[in-house]
């Protein structure tokens, strides 16, 4: 569960910063979603590497 929370937290932070800098809502959503996805994929990769 902490990984899911970390992904959402980083996504919200990334989306908020992107929106603050560009004032483009669509771009902020894409940036936030990309941050969530990459966080989850990175953690999954690390989990698989430890096996």
CSV table of C-alpha atoms in Angstrom, one decimal:
chain,number,residue,atom,x,y,z
A,1,UNK,CA,0.0,0.0,0.0
A,2,UNK,CA,2.8,2.5,0.6
A,3,UNK,CA,3.9,2.2,-3.1
A,4,UNK,CA,0.4,3.0,-4.3
A,5,UNK,CA,0.3,6.0,-1.9
A,6,UNK,CA,3.7,7.2,-3.1
A,7,UNK,CA,2.7,6.9,-6.7
A,8,UNK,CA,-0.4,9.0,-6.1
A,9,UNK,CA,1.5,11.6,-4.1
A,10,UNK,CA,4.2,12.0,-6.7
A,11,UNK,CA,1.6,12.2,-9.4
A,12,UNK,CA,-0.3,14.9,-7.6
A,13,UNK,CA,2.9,16.8,-6.9
A,14,UNK,CA,4.0,16.5,-10.5
A,15,UNK,CA,0.6,17.5,-11.9
A,16,UNK,CA,0.3,20.4,-9.5
A,17,UNK,CA,3.7,21.8,-10.4
A,18,UNK,CA,3.0,21.4,-14.1
A,19,UNK,CA,-0.3,23.2,-13.8
A,20,UNK,CA,1.3,26.0,-11.8
A,21,UNK,CA,4.0,26.5,-14.4
A,22,UNK,CA,1.9,26.1,-17.6
A,23,UNK,CA,-1.7,26.7,-16.5
A,24,UNK,CA,-2.7,23.9,-18.9
A,25,UNK,CA,-5.0,21.4,-17.2
A,26,UNK,CA,-4.7,18.7,-19.8
A,27,UNK,CA,-0.9,18.8,-19.7
A,28,UNK,CA,-1.0,18.6,-15.9
A,29,UNK,CA,-3.2,15.5,-16.0
A,30,UNK,CA,-0.8,13.8,-18.5
A,31,UNK,CA,2.2,14.7,-16.4
A,32,UNK,CA,0.6,13.5,-13.2
A,33,UNK,CA,-0.5,10.2,-14.8
A,34,UNK,CA,3.0,9.6,-16.2
A,35,UNK,CA,4.5,10.2,-12.8
A,36,UNK,CA,2.1,7.7,-11.2
A,37,UNK,CA,2.7,5.1,-13.9
A,38,UNK,CA,6.5,5.5,-13.9
A,39,UNK,CA,6.6,5.3,-10.1
A,40,UNK,CA,4.6,2.0,-10.1
A,41,UNK,CA,6.7,0.5,-12.9
A,42,UNK,CA,9.9,1.5,-11.2
A,43,UNK,CA,8.9,-0.1,-7.9
A,44,UNK,CA,7.7,-3.2,-9.7
A,45,UNK,CA,11.0,-3.4,-11.5
A,46,UNK,CA,12.9,-3.1,-8.2
A,47,UNK,CA,10.7,-5.8,-6.6
A,48,UNK,CA,11.4,-8.2,-9.5
A,49,UNK,CA,15.1,-7.5,-9.4
A,50,UNK,CA,15.3,-8.5,-5.8
A,51,UNK,CA,13.7,-11.9,-6.5
